Each structure stands twice: as structure tokens, then as C-alpha cells.
Short mmCIF file of C-alpha atoms in Angstrom, two decimals:
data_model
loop_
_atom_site.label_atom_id
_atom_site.label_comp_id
_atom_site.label_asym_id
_atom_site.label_seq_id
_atom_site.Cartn_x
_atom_site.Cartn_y
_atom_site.Cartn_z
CA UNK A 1 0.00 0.00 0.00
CA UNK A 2 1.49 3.27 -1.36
CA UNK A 3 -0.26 5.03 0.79
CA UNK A 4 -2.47 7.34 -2.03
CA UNK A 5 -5.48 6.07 -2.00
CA UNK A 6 -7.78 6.22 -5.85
CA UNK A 7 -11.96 5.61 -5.79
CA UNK A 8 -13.41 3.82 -7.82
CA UNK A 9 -10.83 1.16 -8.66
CA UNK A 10 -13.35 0.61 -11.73
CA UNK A 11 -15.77 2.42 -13.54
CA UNK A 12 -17.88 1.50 -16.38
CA UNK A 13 -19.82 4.36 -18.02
CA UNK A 14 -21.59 5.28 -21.35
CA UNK A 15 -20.20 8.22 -23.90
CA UNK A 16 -21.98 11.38 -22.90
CA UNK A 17 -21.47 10.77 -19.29
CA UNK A 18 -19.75 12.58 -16.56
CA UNK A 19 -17.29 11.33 -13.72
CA UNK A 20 -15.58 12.45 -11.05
CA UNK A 21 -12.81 10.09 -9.91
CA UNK A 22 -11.00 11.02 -6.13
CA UNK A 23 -7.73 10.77 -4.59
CA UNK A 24 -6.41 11.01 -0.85
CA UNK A 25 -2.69 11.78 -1.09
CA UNK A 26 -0.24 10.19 1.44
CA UNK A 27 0.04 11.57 5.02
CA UNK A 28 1.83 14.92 4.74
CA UNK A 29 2.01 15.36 1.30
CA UNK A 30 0.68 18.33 -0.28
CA UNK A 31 1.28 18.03 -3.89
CA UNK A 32 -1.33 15.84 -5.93
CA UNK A 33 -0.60 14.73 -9.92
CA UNK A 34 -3.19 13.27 -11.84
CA UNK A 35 -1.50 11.14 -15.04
CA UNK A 36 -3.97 9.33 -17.43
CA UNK A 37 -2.40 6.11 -18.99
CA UNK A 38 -3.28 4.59 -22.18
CA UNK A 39 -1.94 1.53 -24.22
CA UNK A 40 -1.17 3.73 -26.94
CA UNK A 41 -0.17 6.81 -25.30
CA UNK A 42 1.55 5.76 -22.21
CA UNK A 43 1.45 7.87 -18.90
CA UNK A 44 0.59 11.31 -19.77
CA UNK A 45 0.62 14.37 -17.49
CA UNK A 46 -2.52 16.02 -17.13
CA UNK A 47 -2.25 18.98 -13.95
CA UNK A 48 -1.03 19.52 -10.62
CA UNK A 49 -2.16 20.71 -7.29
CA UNK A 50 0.02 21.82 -4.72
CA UNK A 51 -1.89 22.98 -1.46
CA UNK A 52 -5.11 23.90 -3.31
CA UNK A 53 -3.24 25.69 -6.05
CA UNK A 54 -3.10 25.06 -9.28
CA UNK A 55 0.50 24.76 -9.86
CA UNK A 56 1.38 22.73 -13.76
CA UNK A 57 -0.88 21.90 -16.48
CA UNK A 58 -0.48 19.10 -19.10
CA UNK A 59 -2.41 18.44 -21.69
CA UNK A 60 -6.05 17.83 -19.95
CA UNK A 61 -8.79 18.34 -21.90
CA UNK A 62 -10.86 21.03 -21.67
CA UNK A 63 -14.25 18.39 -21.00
CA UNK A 64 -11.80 17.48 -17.66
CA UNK A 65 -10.94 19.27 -14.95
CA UNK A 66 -9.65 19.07 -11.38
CA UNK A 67 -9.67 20.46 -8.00
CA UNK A 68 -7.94 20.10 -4.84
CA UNK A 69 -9.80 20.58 -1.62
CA UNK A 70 -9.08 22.20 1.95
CA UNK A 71 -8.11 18.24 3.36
CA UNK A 72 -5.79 17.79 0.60
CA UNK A 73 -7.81 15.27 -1.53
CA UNK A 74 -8.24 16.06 -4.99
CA UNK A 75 -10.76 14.85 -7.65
CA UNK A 76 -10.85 14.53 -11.19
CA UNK A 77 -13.95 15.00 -12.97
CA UNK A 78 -14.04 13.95 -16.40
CA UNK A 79 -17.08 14.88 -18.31
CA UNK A 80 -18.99 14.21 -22.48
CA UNK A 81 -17.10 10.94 -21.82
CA UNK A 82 -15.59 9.74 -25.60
CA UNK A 83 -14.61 6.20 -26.06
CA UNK A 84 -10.95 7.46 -26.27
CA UNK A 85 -11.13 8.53 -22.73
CA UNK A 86 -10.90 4.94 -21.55
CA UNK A 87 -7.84 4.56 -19.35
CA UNK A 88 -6.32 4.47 -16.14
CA UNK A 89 -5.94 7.40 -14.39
CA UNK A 90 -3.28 7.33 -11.56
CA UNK A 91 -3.30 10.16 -8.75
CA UNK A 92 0.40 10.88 -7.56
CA UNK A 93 1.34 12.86 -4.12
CA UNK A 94 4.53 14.58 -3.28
CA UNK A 95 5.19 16.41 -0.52
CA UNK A 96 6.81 19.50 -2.05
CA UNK A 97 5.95 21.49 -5.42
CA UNK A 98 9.00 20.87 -7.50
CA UNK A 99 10.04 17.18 -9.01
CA UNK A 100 13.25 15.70 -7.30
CA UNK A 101 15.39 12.88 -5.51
CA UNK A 102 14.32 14.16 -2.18
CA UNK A 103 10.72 14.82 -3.71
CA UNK A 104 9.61 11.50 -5.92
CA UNK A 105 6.06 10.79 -6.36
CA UNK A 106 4.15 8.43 -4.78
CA UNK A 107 1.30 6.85 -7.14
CA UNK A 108 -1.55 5.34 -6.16
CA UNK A 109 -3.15 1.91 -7.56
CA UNK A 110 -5.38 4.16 -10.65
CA UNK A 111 -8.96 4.01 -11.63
CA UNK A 112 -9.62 2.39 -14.75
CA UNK A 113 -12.31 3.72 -16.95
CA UNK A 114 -13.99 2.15 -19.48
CA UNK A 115 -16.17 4.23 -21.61
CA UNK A 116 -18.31 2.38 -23.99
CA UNK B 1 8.88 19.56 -27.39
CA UNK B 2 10.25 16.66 -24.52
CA UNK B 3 10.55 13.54 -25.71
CA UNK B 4 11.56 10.32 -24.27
CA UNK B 5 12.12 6.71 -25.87
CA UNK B 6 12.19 3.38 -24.30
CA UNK B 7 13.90 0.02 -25.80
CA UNK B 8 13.19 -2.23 -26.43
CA UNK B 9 9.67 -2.85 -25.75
CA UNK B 10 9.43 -5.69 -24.14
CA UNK B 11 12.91 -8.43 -23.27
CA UNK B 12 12.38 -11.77 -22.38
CA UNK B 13 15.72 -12.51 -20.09
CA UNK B 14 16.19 -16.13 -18.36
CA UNK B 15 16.83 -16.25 -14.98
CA UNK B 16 20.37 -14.99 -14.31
CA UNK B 17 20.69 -13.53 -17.72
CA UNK B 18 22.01 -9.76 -17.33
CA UNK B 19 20.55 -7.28 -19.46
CA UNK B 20 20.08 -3.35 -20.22
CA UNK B 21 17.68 -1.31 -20.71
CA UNK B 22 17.47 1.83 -22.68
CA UNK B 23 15.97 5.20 -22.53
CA UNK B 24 16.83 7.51 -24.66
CA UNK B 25 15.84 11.53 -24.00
CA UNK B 26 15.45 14.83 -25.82
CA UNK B 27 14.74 17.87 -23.36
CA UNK B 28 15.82 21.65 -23.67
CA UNK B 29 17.68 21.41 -20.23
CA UNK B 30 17.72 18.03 -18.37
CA UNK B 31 16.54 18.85 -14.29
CA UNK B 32 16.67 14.90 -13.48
CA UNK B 33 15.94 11.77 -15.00
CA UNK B 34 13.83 9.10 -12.69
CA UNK B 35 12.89 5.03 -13.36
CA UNK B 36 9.91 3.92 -12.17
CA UNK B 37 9.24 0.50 -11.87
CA UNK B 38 5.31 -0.43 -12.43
CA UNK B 39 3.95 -4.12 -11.50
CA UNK B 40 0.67 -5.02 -13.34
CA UNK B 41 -2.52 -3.45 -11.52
CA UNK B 42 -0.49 -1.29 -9.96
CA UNK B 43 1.25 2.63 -9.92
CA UNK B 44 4.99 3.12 -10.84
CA UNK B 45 6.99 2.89 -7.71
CA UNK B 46 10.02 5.03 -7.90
CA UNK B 47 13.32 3.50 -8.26
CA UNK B 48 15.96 6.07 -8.92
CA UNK B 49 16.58 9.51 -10.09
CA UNK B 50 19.57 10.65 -11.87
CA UNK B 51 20.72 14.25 -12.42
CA UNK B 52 24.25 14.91 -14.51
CA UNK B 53 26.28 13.04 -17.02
CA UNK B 54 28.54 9.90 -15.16
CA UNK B 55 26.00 9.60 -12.49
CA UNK B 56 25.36 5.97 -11.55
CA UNK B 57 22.78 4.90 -8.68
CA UNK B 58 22.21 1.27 -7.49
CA UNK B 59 19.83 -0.86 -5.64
CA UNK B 60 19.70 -4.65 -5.57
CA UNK B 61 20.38 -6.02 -9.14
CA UNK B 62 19.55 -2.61 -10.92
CA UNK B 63 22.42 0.16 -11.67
CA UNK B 64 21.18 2.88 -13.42
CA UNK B 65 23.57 5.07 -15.52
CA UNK B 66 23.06 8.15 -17.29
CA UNK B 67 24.62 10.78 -20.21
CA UNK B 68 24.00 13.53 -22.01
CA UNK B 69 21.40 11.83 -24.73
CA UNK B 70 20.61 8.64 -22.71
CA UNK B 71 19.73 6.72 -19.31
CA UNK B 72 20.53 2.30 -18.84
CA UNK B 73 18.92 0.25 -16.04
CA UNK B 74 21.36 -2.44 -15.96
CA UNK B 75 20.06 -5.76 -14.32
CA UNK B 76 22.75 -7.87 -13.21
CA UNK B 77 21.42 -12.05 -12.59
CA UNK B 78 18.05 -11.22 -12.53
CA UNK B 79 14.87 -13.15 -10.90
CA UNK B 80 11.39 -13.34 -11.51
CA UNK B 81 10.23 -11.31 -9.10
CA UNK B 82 12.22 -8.30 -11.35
CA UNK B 83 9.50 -8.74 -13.99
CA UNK B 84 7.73 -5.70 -14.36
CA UNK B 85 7.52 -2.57 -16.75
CA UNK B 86 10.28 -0.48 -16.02
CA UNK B 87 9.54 3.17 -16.66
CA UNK B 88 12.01 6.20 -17.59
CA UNK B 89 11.04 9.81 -16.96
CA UNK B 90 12.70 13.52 -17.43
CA UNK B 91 12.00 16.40 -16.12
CA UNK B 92 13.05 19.12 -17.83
CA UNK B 93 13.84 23.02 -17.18
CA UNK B 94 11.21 25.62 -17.33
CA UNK B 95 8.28 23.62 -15.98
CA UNK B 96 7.15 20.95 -13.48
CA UNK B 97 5.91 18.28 -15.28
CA UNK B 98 7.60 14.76 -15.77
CA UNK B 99 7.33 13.22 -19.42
CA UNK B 100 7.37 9.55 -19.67
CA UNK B 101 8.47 6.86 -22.06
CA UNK B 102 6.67 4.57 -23.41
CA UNK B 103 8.16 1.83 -21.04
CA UNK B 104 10.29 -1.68 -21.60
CA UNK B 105 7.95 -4.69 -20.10
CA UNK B 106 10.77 -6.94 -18.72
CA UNK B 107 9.92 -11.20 -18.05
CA UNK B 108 12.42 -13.17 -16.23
CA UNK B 109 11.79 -17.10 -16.50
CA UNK B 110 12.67 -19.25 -13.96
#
């Protein structure tokens, strides 16, 4: 257990739809990643939250978006679901804003979606 | 634009048979390069991160070495339990982002 913590594990959903995936980051951290992966893509960067801030975006769509609450946990909501959008989605935690030795990310297990 | 490329895809090793892996890395200014290692099911867990030229890190079986236009995981006698998908990462100057390869899925037979 990494210690981030990703709800659903699975979702199945229709195109059109909308859904919000969550993540709790590891104790302390205050940075929170969201990467999507896809077979034919690999793990892509999509944005980054450090203590409710916005702090990097990626190339999220402009049908997702993201948000990091008070508590630290963030969510993901991805909405007009395309059958493209099927993927895992992994939340990551850090403690500190800026990648490094002393700073690696901690992923969680993902949430795979399947859009059909 | 940040690119990163992993080879080969996949390597089928036997038990005990050393091997590299590749990553190979275009950025505008190189901050650090990181492996992750990813089991299936599962998120990468970090492994190493590398940040100049002649910088070599180990842990277990895996050395990782790094220069100016590529990284190597090397695995020395591997086991089973090393199968995975071993995953390289930069992170370049002027943002915060890391940028991925496409990934090597490694088997070791017993």
C-alpha cells in the first residue's frame, strides 16, 4: 500500500457521461498529480495541485478538470465521456511542489475507466 | 517539445541472464531523470533519479547510468520477481511536469 489512495478502482460508463474520480494523497504530502495512462499513449501528465493551487498543467482536456480541496484530496472529474477517454488514471502525491530525488512521487493503484 | 524513448519494448531474459535497458531523451535542459518500476494493476513505484552526465545509482540487481542523450537500467542475474515494466522519466527546465516513455515490459523465466 502506497499510501495514495484512488476511488473507484473501476468504472464502467456510457459516452456522454460525466465522472468524477477522487484521490487522498499520502500523510503529509501536499502536492497531488493526476496522469492518465493509455496503451497507446503511455502515462501522460494532465495537472497539478500543490496545497489547493493550481501549480502545472499538461495536456487535460478542456471536457476534464480538477480540483484540490481544503483536506488535501483532490478529484478529477471527467465529463462528455468519448470512447478514447478509456484509461487508467493514476493520482500521484509529493510532498513538495518541484520534481526531485528528495521529492519523488508516490502513485496510487489508478482508476480504470472504461467508456463504452 | 520533450521527448523520451524506451527500448526495447518488451525483453524476455532467463533467470540470471544480465541485461540493459534503454531510454533515450530529448529535453531543452535536463533537471533529473527518474525510473519507475510499475507491477501489473499497480502505480509506478520510484526506483531512482539521476541528475548529470557519469552519475550511476544502485539498488539490488539494478544500476542505473546516465549521459547527455541517454539513461541504462542495468540488471545484473536477474529473478522473476524483477519482472515488471520499467519506466524512464525527465523532467526538464522551465516547468514541473515529468514526461514519460513509453516503457520496456521486462519477463524473467525461472
Amino acid at each position: 500500500d502506497s499510501g495514495v489512495t484512488q476511488t473507484p478502482k473501476h468504472l464502467i460508463t456510457a459516452t456522454g457521461q460525466r465522472v468524477t474520480l477522487r484521490c487522498s494523497p499520502r500523510s503529509g504530502d501536499l502536492s497531488v498529480y493526476w496522469y492518465q495512462q493509455s496503451l497507446d499513449q503511455g502515462l501522460q501528465f494532465l495537472i497539478q495541485y500543490y496545497n489547493g493551487e493550481e501549480r502545472a498543467k499538461g495536456n487535460i482536456l478542456e471536457r476534464f478538470s480538477a480540483q484540490q480541496f481544503p483536506d488535501l484530496h483532490s478529484e478529477l472529474n471527467l465529463s462528455s465521456l468519448e470512447l478514447g477517454d478509456s484509461a487508467l488514471y493514476f493520482c500521484a502525491s509529493s510532498f513538495g511542489q518541484r520534481h526531485s530525488g528528495a521529492n519523488v512521487l508516490t502513485f496510487g493503484a489508478g482508476s480504470r475507466l472504461t467508456v463504452l | 517539445e520533450d521527448q523520451v524513448t524506451q527500448s526495447p519494448e518488451a525483453l524476455r531474459l532467463q533467470e540470471g541472464e544480465s541485461s540493459s535497458l534503454n531510454c533515450s531523451y530529448t529535453v531543452s535542459g535536463l533537471r533529473g531523470l527518474f525510473w519507475y518500476r510499475q507491477d501489473p494493476g499497480k502505480g509506478p513505484e520510484f526506483l531512482f533519479t539521476l541528475y548529470s552526465a557519469g552519475e550511476e545509482k544502485e539498488k539490488e540487481r539494478l544500476k542505473a547510468t546516465l549521459t547527455k542523450k541517454e539513461s541504462f537500467l542495468h540488471i545484473t542475474a536477474p529473478k522473476p520477481e524483477d519482472s515488471a515494466t520499467y519506466l524512464c522519466a525527465v523532467h526538464a527546465e522551465g516547468g514541473n511536469m515529468l514526461t514519460f516513455g513509453g516503457g520496456t515490459r521486462l519477463m524473467v523465466k525461472p
